PDB file of C-alpha atoms in Angstrom:
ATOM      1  CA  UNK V  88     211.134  92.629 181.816  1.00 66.00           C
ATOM      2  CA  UNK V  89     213.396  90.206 183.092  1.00 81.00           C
ATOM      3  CA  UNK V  90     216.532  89.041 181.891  1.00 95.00           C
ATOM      4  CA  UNK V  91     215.864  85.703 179.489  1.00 96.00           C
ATOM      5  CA  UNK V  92     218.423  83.876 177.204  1.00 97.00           C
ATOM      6  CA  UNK V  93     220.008  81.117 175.454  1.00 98.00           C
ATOM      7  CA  UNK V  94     222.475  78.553 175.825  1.00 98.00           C
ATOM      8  CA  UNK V  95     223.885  76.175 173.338  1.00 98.00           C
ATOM      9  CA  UNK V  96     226.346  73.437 173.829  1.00 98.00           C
ATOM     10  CA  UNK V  97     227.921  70.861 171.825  1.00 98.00           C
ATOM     11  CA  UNK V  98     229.197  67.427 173.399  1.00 97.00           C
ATOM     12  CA  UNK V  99     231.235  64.967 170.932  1.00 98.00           C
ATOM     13  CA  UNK V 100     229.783  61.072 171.726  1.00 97.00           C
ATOM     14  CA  UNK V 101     231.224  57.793 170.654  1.00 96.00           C
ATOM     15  CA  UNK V 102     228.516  55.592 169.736  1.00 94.00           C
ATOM     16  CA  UNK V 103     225.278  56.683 167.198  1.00 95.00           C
ATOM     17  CA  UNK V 104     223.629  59.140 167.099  1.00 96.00           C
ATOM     18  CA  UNK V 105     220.368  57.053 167.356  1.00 95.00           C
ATOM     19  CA  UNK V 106     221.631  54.673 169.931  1.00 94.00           C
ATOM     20  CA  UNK V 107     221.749  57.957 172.278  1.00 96.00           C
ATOM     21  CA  UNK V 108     218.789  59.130 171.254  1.00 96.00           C
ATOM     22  CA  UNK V 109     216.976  55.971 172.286  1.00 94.00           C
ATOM     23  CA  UNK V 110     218.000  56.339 175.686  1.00 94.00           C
ATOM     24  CA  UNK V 111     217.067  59.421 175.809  1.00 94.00           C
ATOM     25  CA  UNK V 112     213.917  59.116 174.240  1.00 94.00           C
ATOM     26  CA  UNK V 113     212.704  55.732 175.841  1.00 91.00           C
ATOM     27  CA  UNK V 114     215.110  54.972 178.479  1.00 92.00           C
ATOM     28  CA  UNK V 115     214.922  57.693 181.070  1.00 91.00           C
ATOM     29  CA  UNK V 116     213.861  54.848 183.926  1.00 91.00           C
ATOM     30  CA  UNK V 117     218.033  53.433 183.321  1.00 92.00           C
ATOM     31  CA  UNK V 118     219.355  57.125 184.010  1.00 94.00           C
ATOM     32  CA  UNK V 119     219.749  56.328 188.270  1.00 94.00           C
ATOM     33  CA  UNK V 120     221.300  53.083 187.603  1.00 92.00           C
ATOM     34  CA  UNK V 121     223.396  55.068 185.369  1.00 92.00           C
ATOM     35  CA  UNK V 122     224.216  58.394 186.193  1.00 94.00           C
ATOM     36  CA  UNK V 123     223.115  57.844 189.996  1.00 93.00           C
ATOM     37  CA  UNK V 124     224.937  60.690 191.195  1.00 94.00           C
ATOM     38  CA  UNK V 125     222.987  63.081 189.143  1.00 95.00           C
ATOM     39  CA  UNK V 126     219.732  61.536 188.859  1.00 97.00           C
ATOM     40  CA  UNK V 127     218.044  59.599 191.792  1.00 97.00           C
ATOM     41  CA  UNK V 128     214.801  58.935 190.133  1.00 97.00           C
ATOM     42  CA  UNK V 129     212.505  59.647 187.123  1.00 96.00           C
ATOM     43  CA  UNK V 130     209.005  58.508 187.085  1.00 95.00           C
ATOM     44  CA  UNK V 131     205.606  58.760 184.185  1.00 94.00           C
ATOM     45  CA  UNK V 132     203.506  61.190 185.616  1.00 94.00           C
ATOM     46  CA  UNK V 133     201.505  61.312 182.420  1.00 93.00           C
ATOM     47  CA  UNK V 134     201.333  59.226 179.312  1.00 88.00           C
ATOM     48  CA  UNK V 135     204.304  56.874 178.394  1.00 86.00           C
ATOM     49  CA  UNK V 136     208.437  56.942 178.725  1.00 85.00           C
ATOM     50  CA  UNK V 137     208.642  57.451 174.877  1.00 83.00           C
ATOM     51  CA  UNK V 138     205.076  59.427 174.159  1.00 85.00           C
ATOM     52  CA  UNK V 139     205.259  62.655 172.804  1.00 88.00           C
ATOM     53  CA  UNK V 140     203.477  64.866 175.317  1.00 91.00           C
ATOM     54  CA  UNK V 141     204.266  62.467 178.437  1.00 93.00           C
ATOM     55  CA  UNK V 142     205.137  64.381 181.373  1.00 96.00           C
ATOM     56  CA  UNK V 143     207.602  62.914 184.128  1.00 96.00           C
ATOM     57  CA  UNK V 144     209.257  64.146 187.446  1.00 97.00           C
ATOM     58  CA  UNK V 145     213.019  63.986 188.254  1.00 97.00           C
ATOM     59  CA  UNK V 146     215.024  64.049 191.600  1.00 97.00           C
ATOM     60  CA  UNK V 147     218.193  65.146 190.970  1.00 97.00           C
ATOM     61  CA  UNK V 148     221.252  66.717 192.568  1.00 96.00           C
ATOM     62  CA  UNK V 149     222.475  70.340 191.896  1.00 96.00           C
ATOM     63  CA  UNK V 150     225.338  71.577 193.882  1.00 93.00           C
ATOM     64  CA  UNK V 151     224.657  69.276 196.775  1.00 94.00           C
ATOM     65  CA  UNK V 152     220.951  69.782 197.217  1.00 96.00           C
ATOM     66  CA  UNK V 153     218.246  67.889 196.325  1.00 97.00           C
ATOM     67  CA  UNK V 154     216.065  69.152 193.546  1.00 98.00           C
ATOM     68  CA  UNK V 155     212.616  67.905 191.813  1.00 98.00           C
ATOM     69  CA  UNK V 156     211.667  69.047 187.833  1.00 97.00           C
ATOM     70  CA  UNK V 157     208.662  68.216 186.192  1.00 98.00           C
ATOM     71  CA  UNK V 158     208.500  68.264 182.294  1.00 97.00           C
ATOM     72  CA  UNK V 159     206.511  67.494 179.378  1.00 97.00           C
ATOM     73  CA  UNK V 160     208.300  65.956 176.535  1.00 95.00           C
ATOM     74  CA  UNK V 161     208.112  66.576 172.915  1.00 95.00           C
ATOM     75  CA  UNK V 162     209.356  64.076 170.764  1.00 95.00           C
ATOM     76  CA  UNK V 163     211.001  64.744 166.547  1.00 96.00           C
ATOM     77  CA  UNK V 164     212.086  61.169 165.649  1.00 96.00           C
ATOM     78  CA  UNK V 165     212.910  62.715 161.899  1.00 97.00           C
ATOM     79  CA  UNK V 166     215.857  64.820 163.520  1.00 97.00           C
ATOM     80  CA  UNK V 167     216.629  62.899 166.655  1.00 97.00           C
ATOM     81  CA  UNK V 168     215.681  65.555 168.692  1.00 97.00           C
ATOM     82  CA  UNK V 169     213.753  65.565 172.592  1.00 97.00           C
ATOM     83  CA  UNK V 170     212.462  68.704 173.507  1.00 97.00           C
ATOM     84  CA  UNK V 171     212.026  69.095 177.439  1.00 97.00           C
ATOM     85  CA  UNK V 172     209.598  72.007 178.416  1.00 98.00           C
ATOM     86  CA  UNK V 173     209.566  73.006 182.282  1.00 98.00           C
ATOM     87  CA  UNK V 174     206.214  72.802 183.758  1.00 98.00           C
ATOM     88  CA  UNK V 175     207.111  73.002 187.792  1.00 98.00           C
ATOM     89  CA  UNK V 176     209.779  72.055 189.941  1.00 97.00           C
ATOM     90  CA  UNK V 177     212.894  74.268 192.129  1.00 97.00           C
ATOM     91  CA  UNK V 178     214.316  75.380 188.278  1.00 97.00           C
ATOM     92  CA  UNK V 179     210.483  77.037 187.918  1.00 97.00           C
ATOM     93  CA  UNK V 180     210.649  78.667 190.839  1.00 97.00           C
ATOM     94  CA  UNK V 181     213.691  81.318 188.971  1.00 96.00           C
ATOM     95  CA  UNK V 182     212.567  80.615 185.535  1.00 97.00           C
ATOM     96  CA  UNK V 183     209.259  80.935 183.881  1.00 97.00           C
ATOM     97  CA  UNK V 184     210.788  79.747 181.129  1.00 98.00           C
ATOM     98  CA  UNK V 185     213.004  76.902 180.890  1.00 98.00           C
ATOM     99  CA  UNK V 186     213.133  74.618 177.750  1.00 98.00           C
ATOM    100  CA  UNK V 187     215.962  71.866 177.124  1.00 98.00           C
ATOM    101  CA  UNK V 188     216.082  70.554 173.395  1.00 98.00           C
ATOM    102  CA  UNK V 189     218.738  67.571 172.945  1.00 98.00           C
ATOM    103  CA  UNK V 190     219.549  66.602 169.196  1.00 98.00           C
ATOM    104  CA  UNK V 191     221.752  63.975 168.501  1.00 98.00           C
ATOM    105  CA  UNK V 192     224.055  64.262 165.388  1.00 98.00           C
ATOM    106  CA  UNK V 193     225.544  61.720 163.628  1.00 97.00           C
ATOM    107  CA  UNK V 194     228.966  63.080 162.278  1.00 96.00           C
ATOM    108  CA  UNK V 195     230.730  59.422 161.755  1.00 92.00           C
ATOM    109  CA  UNK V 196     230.058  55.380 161.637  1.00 88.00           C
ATOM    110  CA  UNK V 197     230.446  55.324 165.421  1.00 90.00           C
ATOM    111  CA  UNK V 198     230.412  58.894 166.518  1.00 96.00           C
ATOM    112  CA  UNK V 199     227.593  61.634 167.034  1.00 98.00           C
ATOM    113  CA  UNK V 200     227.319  65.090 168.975  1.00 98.00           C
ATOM    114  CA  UNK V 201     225.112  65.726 171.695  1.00 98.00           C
ATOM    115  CA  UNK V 202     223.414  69.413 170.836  1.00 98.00           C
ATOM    116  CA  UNK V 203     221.846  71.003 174.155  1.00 98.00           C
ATOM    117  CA  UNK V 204     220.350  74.018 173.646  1.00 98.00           C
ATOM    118  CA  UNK V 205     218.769  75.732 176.659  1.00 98.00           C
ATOM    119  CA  UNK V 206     215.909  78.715 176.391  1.00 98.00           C
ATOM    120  CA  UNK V 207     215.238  80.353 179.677  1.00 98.00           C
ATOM    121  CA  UNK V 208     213.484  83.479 181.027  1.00 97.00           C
ATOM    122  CA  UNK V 209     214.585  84.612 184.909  1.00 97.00           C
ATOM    123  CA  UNK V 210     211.102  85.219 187.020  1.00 96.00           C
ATOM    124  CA  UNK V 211     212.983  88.462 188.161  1.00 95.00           C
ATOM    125  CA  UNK V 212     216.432  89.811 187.769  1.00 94.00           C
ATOM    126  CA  UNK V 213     216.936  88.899 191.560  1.00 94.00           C
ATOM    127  CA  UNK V 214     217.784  85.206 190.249  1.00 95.00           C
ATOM    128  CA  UNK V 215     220.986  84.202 189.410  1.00 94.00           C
ATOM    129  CA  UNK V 216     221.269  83.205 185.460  1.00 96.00           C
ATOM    130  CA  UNK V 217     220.680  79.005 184.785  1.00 97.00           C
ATOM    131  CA  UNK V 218     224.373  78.044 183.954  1.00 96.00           C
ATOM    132  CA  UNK V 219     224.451  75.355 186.948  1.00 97.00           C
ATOM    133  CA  UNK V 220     221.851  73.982 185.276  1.00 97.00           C
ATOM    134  CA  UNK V 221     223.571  73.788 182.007  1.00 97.00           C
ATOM    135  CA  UNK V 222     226.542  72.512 183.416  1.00 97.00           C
ATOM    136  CA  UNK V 223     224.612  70.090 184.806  1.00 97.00           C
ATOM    137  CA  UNK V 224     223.165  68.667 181.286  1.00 97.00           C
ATOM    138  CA  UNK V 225     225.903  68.891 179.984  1.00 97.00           C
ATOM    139  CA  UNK V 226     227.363  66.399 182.515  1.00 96.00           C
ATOM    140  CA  UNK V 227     224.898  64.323 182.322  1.00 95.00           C
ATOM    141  CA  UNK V 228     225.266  63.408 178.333  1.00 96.00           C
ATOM    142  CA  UNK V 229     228.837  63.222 179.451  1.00 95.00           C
ATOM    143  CA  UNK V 230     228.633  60.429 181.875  1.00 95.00           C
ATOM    144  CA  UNK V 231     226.018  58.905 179.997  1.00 93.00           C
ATOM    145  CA  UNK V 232     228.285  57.783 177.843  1.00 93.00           C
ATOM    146  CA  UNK V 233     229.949  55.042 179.359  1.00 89.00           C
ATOM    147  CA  UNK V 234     226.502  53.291 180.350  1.00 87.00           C
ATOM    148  CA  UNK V 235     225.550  53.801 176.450  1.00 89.00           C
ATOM    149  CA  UNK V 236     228.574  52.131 175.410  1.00 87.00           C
ATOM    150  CA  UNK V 237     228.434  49.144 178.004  1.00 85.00           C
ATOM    151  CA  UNK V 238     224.844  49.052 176.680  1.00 73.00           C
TER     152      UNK V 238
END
């Protein structure tokens, strides 16, 4: 059995929690214009930006290269949370499992966390574990946050 695990971050955001979880919800087609150097596109495949269920592709940039994901979304309005589940893509080609869940946590007037959590599964133990990949998340709710707060 390969080697599978769990990674859970925390990121502290100024600005709501539901303000962030907006643009992450509905506003996915803003992240080139926003975080350009990590994302260069994101396009509907299937259903609707905010539908629960919709699938969508990404281009994106991972250590210099050039990298496509396709994911189905899952949407809890209730507890602020997006649930990413990988269907295909260079990620799926490691993992067979690889599911992103972002909640967004209010913890003041004008302040929330980001909560990334990260469940993978390696193909095969001849793959590297996903950290570059959480780094990478992790970066992006980072840099998100100026484009939220210009919002």
């Amino acid at each position: 059995m390969a080697t599978s695990g769990t990674y859970v971050t925390e990121v502290p955001l100024n600005g709501t929690a539901e303000t962030y979880y907006k643009r992450w919800k509905r506003e996915n087609h803003l992240f080139p214009d926003a975080v350009g150097h990590h994302i260069q596109s994101v396009t509907v495949h299937d259903g609707d930006w905010d539908s629960h269920g919709g699938i969508k592709i990404w281009n994106y940039i991972l250590d210099g290269k050039q990298e496509i994901f396709k994911e189905k979304r899952e949407i809890d309005d209730e507890n602020k949370t997006v649930t990413v589940r990988g269907l295909e893509g260079h990620v799926m080609e490691q993992l067979k499992v690889y599911d992103l869940i972002f909640q967004f946590i209010p913890k003041s007037e004008d302040g929330c966390i980001c909560k990334i959590t990260m469940i993978w599964e390696k193909r095969s133990d001849d793959f590297p574990e996903p950290i570059d990949y959480m780094k990478l998340l992790k970066s992006l709710v980072v840099d998100m946050e100026d484009h939220v707060l210009k919002a």
